[in-house]
Coordinates of C-alpha atoms in Angstrom, one line a residue:
X1 CA -46.1 46.6 6.0
X2 CA -48.2 49.7 6.0
X3 CA -52.0 49.3 6.1
X4 CA -53.9 50.2 3.0
X5 CA -56.7 51.8 5.1
X6 CA -56.2 55.1 6.7
X7 CA -57.3 55.3 10.4
X8 CA -60.6 57.0 11.1
X9 CA -60.1 60.5 12.4
X10 CA -63.0 62.1 14.2
X11 CA -64.3 65.3 12.6
X12 CA -63.5 68.5 14.4
X13 CA -66.4 70.3 15.9
X14 CA -68.9 67.7 15.2
X15 CA -68.8 66.2 18.7
X16 CA -69.4 62.6 19.1
X17 CA -70.5 60.9 15.9
X18 CA -73.3 58.4 15.7
X19 CA -72.8 54.8 14.5
X20 CA -74.6 55.7 11.3
X21 CA -72.3 58.7 10.6
X22 CA -69.2 56.5 11.1
X23 CA -70.5 54.0 8.6
X24 CA -71.2 56.8 6.1
X25 CA -67.6 58.1 6.6
X26 CA -66.3 54.6 5.8
X27 CA -68.4 54.5 2.7
X28 CA -67.1 57.8 1.6
X29 CA -63.5 56.7 2.3
X30 CA -64.0 53.5 0.3
X31 CA -65.6 55.5 -2.5
X32 CA -62.7 57.9 -2.6
X33 CA -60.3 55.0 -2.8
X34 CA -62.2 53.4 -5.5
X35 CA -61.9 56.5 -7.6
X36 CA -58.2 57.0 -7.0
X37 CA -55.3 55.1 -8.6
X38 CA -53.8 52.6 -6.1
X39 CA -50.2 53.0 -5.2
X40 CA -47.5 50.3 -5.8
X41 CA -48.0 48.9 -2.3
X42 CA -51.8 48.9 -2.6
X43 CA -52.0 47.5 -6.1
X44 CA -53.2 43.9 -6.0
X45 CA -54.8 44.2 -2.5
X46 CA -57.6 46.8 -2.8
X47 CA -60.6 46.5 -0.5
X48 CA -64.1 47.6 -1.5
X49 CA -67.3 47.5 0.6
X50 CA -70.5 49.2 1.5
X51 CA -71.2 47.4 4.8
X52 CA -69.5 46.0 7.8
X53 CA -68.4 42.9 5.7
X54 CA -65.4 43.5 3.5
X55 CA -65.0 42.0 0.1
X56 CA -61.4 41.4 -1.1
X57 CA -60.4 41.5 -4.7
X58 CA -57.0 40.1 -5.6
X59 CA -55.6 39.2 -8.9
X60 CA -55.1 35.4 -9.3
X61 CA -52.6 33.8 -11.6
X62 CA -52.9 30.4 -13.3
X63 CA -51.9 27.6 -11.0
X64 CA -52.3 29.7 -7.8
X65 CA -55.9 28.7 -6.9
X66 CA -55.0 26.0 -4.5
X67 CA -51.9 27.6 -3.1
X68 CA -53.6 30.9 -2.3
X69 CA -56.7 29.7 -0.4
X70 CA -54.8 30.2 2.8
X71 CA -53.6 33.6 1.6
X72 CA -57.2 34.8 1.1
X73 CA -58.1 33.6 4.6
X74 CA -55.1 35.3 6.2
X75 CA -55.6 38.5 4.2
X76 CA -59.3 38.6 5.1
X77 CA -58.5 38.0 8.8
X78 CA -55.8 40.6 8.8
X79 CA -57.8 43.4 7.1
X80 CA -61.3 42.6 8.3
X81 CA -62.2 44.9 11.1
X82 CA -65.9 45.3 12.0
X83 CA -66.7 48.7 13.5
X84 CA -67.9 48.4 16.9
X85 CA -70.6 51.1 16.5
X86 CA -71.5 50.4 12.8
X87 CA -74.0 47.5 13.3
X88 CA -77.7 48.2 13.0
X89 CA -80.1 47.4 15.8
X90 CA -81.7 44.7 13.6
X91 CA -78.4 43.0 13.2
X92 CA -77.8 43.2 17.0
X93 CA -81.2 41.7 17.7
X94 CA -80.6 38.8 15.2
X95 CA -77.2 38.1 16.7
X96 CA -78.8 37.8 20.2
X97 CA -81.2 35.1 18.9
X98 CA -78.4 33.1 17.3
X99 CA -76.4 30.6 19.3
X100 CA -72.8 31.8 20.2
X101 CA -70.2 30.4 17.8
X102 CA -66.9 29.0 19.1
X103 CA -64.0 31.4 18.8
X104 CA -61.7 31.0 15.9
X105 CA -58.2 29.7 16.6
X106 CA -55.7 32.5 17.0
X107 CA -53.5 32.6 14.0
X108 CA -50.3 34.5 13.4
X109 CA -51.2 37.5 11.4
X110 CA -49.2 39.6 9.0
X111 CA -47.2 39.0 5.9
X112 CA -44.0 38.3 7.8
X113 CA -45.7 35.4 9.8
X114 CA -47.3 34.0 6.8
X115 CA -44.1 34.0 4.8
X116 CA -42.2 32.4 7.7
X117 CA -44.9 29.6 7.9
X118 CA -44.8 29.1 4.1
X119 CA -40.9 28.9 4.2
X120 CA -41.0 26.3 7.0
X121 CA -43.6 24.2 5.2
X122 CA -41.5 24.4 1.9
X123 CA -38.3 23.4 3.8
X124 CA -40.1 20.5 5.4
X125 CA -41.4 19.3 2.1
X126 CA -38.0 19.5 0.5
X127 CA -36.4 17.5 3.3
X128 CA -39.1 14.9 3.1
X129 CA -38.6 14.6 -0.7
X130 CA -34.8 14.5 -0.3
X131 CA -35.1 11.6 2.3
X132 CA -37.4 9.7 -0.1
X133 CA -35.6 10.2 -3.4
X134 CA -31.8 10.2 -3.3
X135 CA -30.1 10.8 -6.6
X136 CA -27.1 8.4 -7.0
X137 CA -24.5 9.9 -9.3
X138 CA -22.4 7.4 -11.3
X139 CA -18.9 6.6 -9.9
X140 CA -16.1 8.2 -11.9
X141 CA -14.4 5.9 -14.4
X142 CA -10.9 6.5 -12.8
X143 CA -12.3 5.5 -9.4
X144 CA -13.9 2.4 -10.9
X145 CA -10.6 1.4 -12.6
X146 CA -8.6 2.0 -9.4
X147 CA -11.0 -0.1 -7.4
X148 CA -10.9 -2.9 -10.0
X149 CA -7.0 -2.8 -10.0
X150 CA -7.0 -3.0 -6.2
X151 CA -9.4 -6.0 -6.2
X152 CA -7.4 -7.8 -8.9
X153 CA -4.0 -7.1 -7.1
X154 CA -5.4 -8.3 -3.7
X155 CA -6.8 -11.4 -5.4
X156 CA -3.4 -12.1 -7.1
X157 CA -1.5 -11.7 -3.8
X158 CA -3.9 -14.0 -2.0
X159 CA -3.5 -16.6 -4.7
X160 CA 0.3 -16.4 -4.7
X161 CA 0.3 -16.6 -0.9
X162 CA -1.9 -19.7 -1.0
X163 CA 0.3 -21.4 -3.5
X164 CA 3.5 -20.5 -1.6
X165 CA 2.0 -21.8 1.6
X166 CA 1.0 -25.0 -0.1
X167 CA 4.4 -25.5 -1.6
X168 CA 6.3 -24.6 1.6
X169 CA 4.4 -26.7 4.0
X170 CA 3.7 -29.7 1.8
X171 CA 6.0 -32.6 1.2
X172 CA 6.2 -31.8 -2.5
X173 CA 9.4 -29.8 -1.9
X174 CA 10.9 -32.0 0.8
X175 CA 14.7 -32.5 0.9
X176 CA 15.5 -36.0 -0.5
X177 CA 19.0 -35.4 -2.0
X178 CA 22.0 -33.7 -0.6
X179 CA 24.9 -32.9 -2.9
X180 CA 28.3 -31.9 -1.3
X181 CA 31.0 -29.9 -3.2
X182 CA 34.4 -28.4 -2.3
X183 CA 35.9 -31.1 -0.1
X184 CA 39.5 -32.2 -0.3
X185 CA 40.4 -33.4 3.2
X186 CA 36.9 -34.7 3.9
X187 CA 34.8 -37.3 2.2
X188 CA 31.4 -36.0 1.0
X189 CA 29.7 -38.9 2.8
X190 CA 30.9 -37.3 6.1
X191 CA 29.0 -34.1 5.4
X192 CA 25.9 -35.9 4.1
X193 CA 25.8 -38.0 7.3
X194 CA 26.0 -34.8 9.4
X195 CA 23.1 -33.3 7.5
X196 CA 20.8 -36.3 7.9
X197 CA 18.4 -34.4 10.3
X198 CA 17.3 -32.0 7.5
X199 CA 16.3 -34.7 5.1
X200 CA 12.5 -34.7 4.6
X201 CA 12.2 -31.1 5.7
X202 CA 10.6 -28.7 3.2
X203 CA 13.3 -27.3 1.0
X204 CA 12.3 -23.6 1.4
X205 CA 12.6 -23.9 5.2
X206 CA 16.3 -25.1 5.1
X207 CA 18.7 -22.2 5.6
X208 CA 22.5 -21.8 5.8
X209 CA 22.3 -21.4 9.6
X210 CA 20.7 -24.8 9.9
X211 CA 23.4 -26.5 7.8
X212 CA 26.2 -24.6 9.6
X213 CA 25.0 -25.7 12.9
X214 CA 24.9 -29.4 11.8
X215 CA 28.5 -29.4 10.3
X216 CA 30.1 -27.4 13.1
X217 CA 31.4 -30.6 14.8
X218 CA 33.5 -31.3 11.7
X219 CA 36.7 -29.4 12.4
X220 CA 37.9 -29.5 8.8
X221 CA 34.8 -27.3 7.7
X222 CA 35.4 -23.6 8.1
X223 CA 32.1 -22.5 6.5
X224 CA 29.4 -23.7 4.1
X225 CA 27.2 -22.2 1.4
X226 CA 23.8 -23.7 0.5
X227 CA 21.6 -23.5 -2.6
X228 CA 18.2 -25.1 -3.1
X229 CA 17.7 -27.0 -6.3
X230 CA 14.0 -27.7 -6.7
X231 CA 12.2 -29.8 -6.3
X232 CA 14.1 -32.0 -3.8
X233 CA 17.9 -31.3 -3.9
X234 CA 20.0 -29.3 -1.5
X235 CA 23.5 -28.3 -2.8
X236 CA 26.1 -27.7 -0.1
X237 CA 29.4 -26.1 -0.9
X238 CA 32.0 -26.7 1.8
X239 CA 34.9 -24.3 2.5
X240 CA 37.6 -26.4 4.3
X241 CA 40.3 -25.1 6.6
X242 CA 43.7 -24.9 4.9
X243 CA 46.6 -26.5 6.6
X244 CA 49.5 -24.1 7.0
X245 CA 51.9 -26.0 9.4
X246 CA 52.8 -29.2 11.1
X247 CA 53.4 -29.4 14.8
X248 CA 55.7 -32.1 16.0
X249 CA 54.0 -34.4 18.5
X250 CA 55.2 -37.6 20.3
X251 CA 53.1 -39.8 18.0
X252 CA 53.5 -37.9 14.8
X253 CA 52.4 -34.5 13.5
X254 CA 49.4 -32.3 14.1
X255 CA 48.1 -30.4 11.1
X256 CA 47.0 -26.8 11.9
X257 CA 45.4 -24.0 9.9
X258 CA 46.0 -20.3 10.0
X259 CA 43.7 -19.9 13.0
X260 CA 45.8 -22.4 15.0
X261 CA 43.0 -25.1 14.9
X262 CA 44.2 -28.7 14.7
X263 CA 42.4 -30.2 11.7
X264 CA 44.1 -33.5 11.3
X265 CA 46.9 -35.8 12.4
X266 CA 49.5 -37.5 10.3
X267 CA 52.7 -39.5 10.7
X268 CA 54.0 -38.7 7.2
X269 CA 55.6 -35.2 7.1
X270 CA 55.6 -35.3 3.3
X271 CA 51.8 -35.7 3.1
X272 CA 51.5 -31.9 3.5
X273 CA 53.7 -29.3 1.8
X274 CA 53.8 -27.0 4.8
X275 CA 56.6 -26.0 7.3
X276 CA 57.1 -27.5 10.7
X277 CA 56.6 -25.3 13.7
X278 CA 59.0 -25.5 16.6
X279 CA 56.5 -25.5 19.4
X280 CA 59.0 -26.1 22.2
X281 CA 58.6 -22.6 23.5
X282 CA 55.0 -22.0 22.5
X283 CA 52.4 -24.7 22.7
X284 CA 49.2 -24.8 20.6
X285 CA 46.7 -21.9 21.4
X286 CA 49.5 -19.8 22.9
X287 CA 49.6 -16.2 21.5
X288 CA 53.1 -16.7 20.1
X289 CA 52.0 -19.9 18.4
X290 CA 48.9 -18.1 17.0
X291 CA 51.1 -15.3 15.7
X292 CA 53.2 -17.9 13.7
X293 CA 50.1 -19.6 12.2
X294 CA 48.5 -16.2 11.3
X295 CA 51.7 -15.3 9.4
X296 CA 51.8 -18.7 7.6
X297 CA 48.1 -18.3 6.7
X298 CA 48.8 -15.0 4.9
X299 CA 51.5 -16.5 2.6
X300 CA 50.7 -17.5 -1.0
X301 CA 50.6 -21.2 -1.6
X302 CA 53.8 -21.2 -3.7
X303 CA 55.8 -19.4 -1.0
X304 CA 54.4 -21.6 1.7
X305 CA 55.5 -24.7 -0.1
X306 CA 59.1 -23.4 0.0
X307 CA 59.2 -23.0 3.8
X308 CA 60.9 -25.5 6.0
X309 CA 60.4 -24.2 9.5
X310 CA 58.9 -21.4 11.4
X311 CA 59.6 -20.1 14.9
X312 CA 59.1 -17.1 17.2
X313 CA 60.5 -16.0 20.5
X314 CA 57.6 -13.5 20.9
X315 CA 54.7 -12.2 18.9
X316 CA 56.9 -9.5 17.4
X317 CA 59.8 -11.7 16.3
X318 CA 58.5 -14.3 13.8
X319 CA 61.1 -15.9 11.6
X320 CA 60.8 -18.2 8.7
X321 CA 63.3 -20.6 7.2
X322 CA 63.2 -21.5 3.5
X323 CA 64.0 -25.0 2.3
X324 CA 67.2 -23.5 0.5
X325 CA 68.5 -22.2 3.8
X326 CA 67.5 -18.5 3.4
X327 CA 65.9 -16.6 6.4
X328 CA 62.9 -14.4 6.4
X329 CA 62.7 -11.8 9.2
X330 CA 59.0 -11.2 9.5
X331 CA 58.5 -9.3 12.7
X332 CA 54.9 -9.1 14.1
X333 CA 51.7 -10.1 12.4
X334 CA 50.7 -6.6 11.4
X335 CA 50.5 -5.8 7.7
X336 CA 50.8 -9.5 6.9
X337 CA 49.1 -9.3 3.5
X338 CA 51.5 -6.5 2.4
X339 CA 54.5 -8.3 3.8
X340 CA 53.5 -11.5 1.9
X341 CA 53.4 -9.6 -1.4
X342 CA 56.7 -7.9 -0.8
X343 CA 58.4 -11.3 0.2
X344 CA 57.0 -12.9 -3.0
X345 CA 58.4 -10.1 -5.1
X346 CA 61.8 -10.2 -3.5
X347 CA 62.1 -14.0 -3.8
X348 CA 61.2 -13.7 -7.5
X349 CA 63.7 -10.9 -8.1
X350 CA 66.6 -12.8 -6.5
X351 CA 65.8 -16.2 -7.9
X352 CA 68.7 -15.8 -10.3
X353 CA 71.9 -14.4 -8.7
X354 CA 73.6 -11.4 -10.3
X355 CA 77.2 -11.9 -11.4
X356 CA 79.7 -10.1 -9.2
X357 CA 77.2 -9.9 -6.3
X358 CA 76.9 -12.2 -3.3
X359 CA 73.7 -14.3 -3.2
X360 CA 70.9 -13.1 -0.9
X361 CA 70.5 -15.0 2.3
X362 CA 68.2 -12.8 4.3
X363 CA 64.9 -11.2 3.4
X364 CA 63.8 -8.6 6.0
X365 CA 60.2 -7.5 5.5
X366 CA 59.5 -6.4 9.1
X367 CA 59.1 -2.9 7.5
X368 CA 57.3 -3.8 4.3
X369 CA 57.6 -0.3 2.8
X370 CA 61.4 -0.4 3.2
X371 CA 62.4 -4.0 2.8
X372 CA 66.0 -5.1 3.1
X373 CA 67.9 -7.9 1.5
X374 CA 71.5 -9.0 2.4

């Protein structure tokens, strides 16, 4: 910022000026400034004086008294320059008698330094105030509602989990009653006896795999389904193996199902309405024997009950003999469901012989899409 005082320029031709003349020049310069209108930069900071001490006049606003004490000191330090040659001899003698004063601390001068210091102090004050007083804004209503919903949901889940754990691991839901359904060849007591290890176990912990593993030794059981009936009942539905044929043995007959599994023994052939398999050329578990049983397992119950015997020389030459003497050429075990439907339709269509035509004695369903009767 430019200085409001103009530098002293020695007068031309006057030689070296005396201290007194320099002081007079300063007075003349100050007087000229007093009579002139200050510029925009000089307005508010005009200096007046008639001696080596400078008096500063500055407009003061209300409320600025305390804040501008340092400004006056800085301004006075900045613009106060005592002329080296302007002191009187009396002043010099008096200063020699006085004790030397300690030097003033060096301060940063200039409007730029003062403004930087003021800005730093204001920033520090703002940071201190911000650290002491923190304004807490209210939480938005949507966030409060969401937080409340989350807390309620978590509490509900924890409550349900606690109740479930109490019910699952407590004896309140222990298995005390086992009910068996779907048995024909078996007595329900046989299944209940096999499931005795699960009695007393918590009902929710009993699964179908546990029941299946326990009833596997019972050959008549093909599969089981379970259903829990709170508080203490386990309902077991048994799917039994279906007998499809009798196999002549030395001591009677073996009853087998469609998978070739022996499920019972009997001495009375009429106890089961199924054909007798000639196992002379194919013992049980032989592929040819399994081909015969798989064919018999695909037949409807009404057709199966009309069969007398079944035999096969190979897996591709299965033949069935009906009780009325008619022959069924089946072929292999492929498309057995379709062949069973075609055979049932042919037997129904030829149940009543047509006048003038010979009765049908052979049903050939080895090619089910082109069946032949003769």
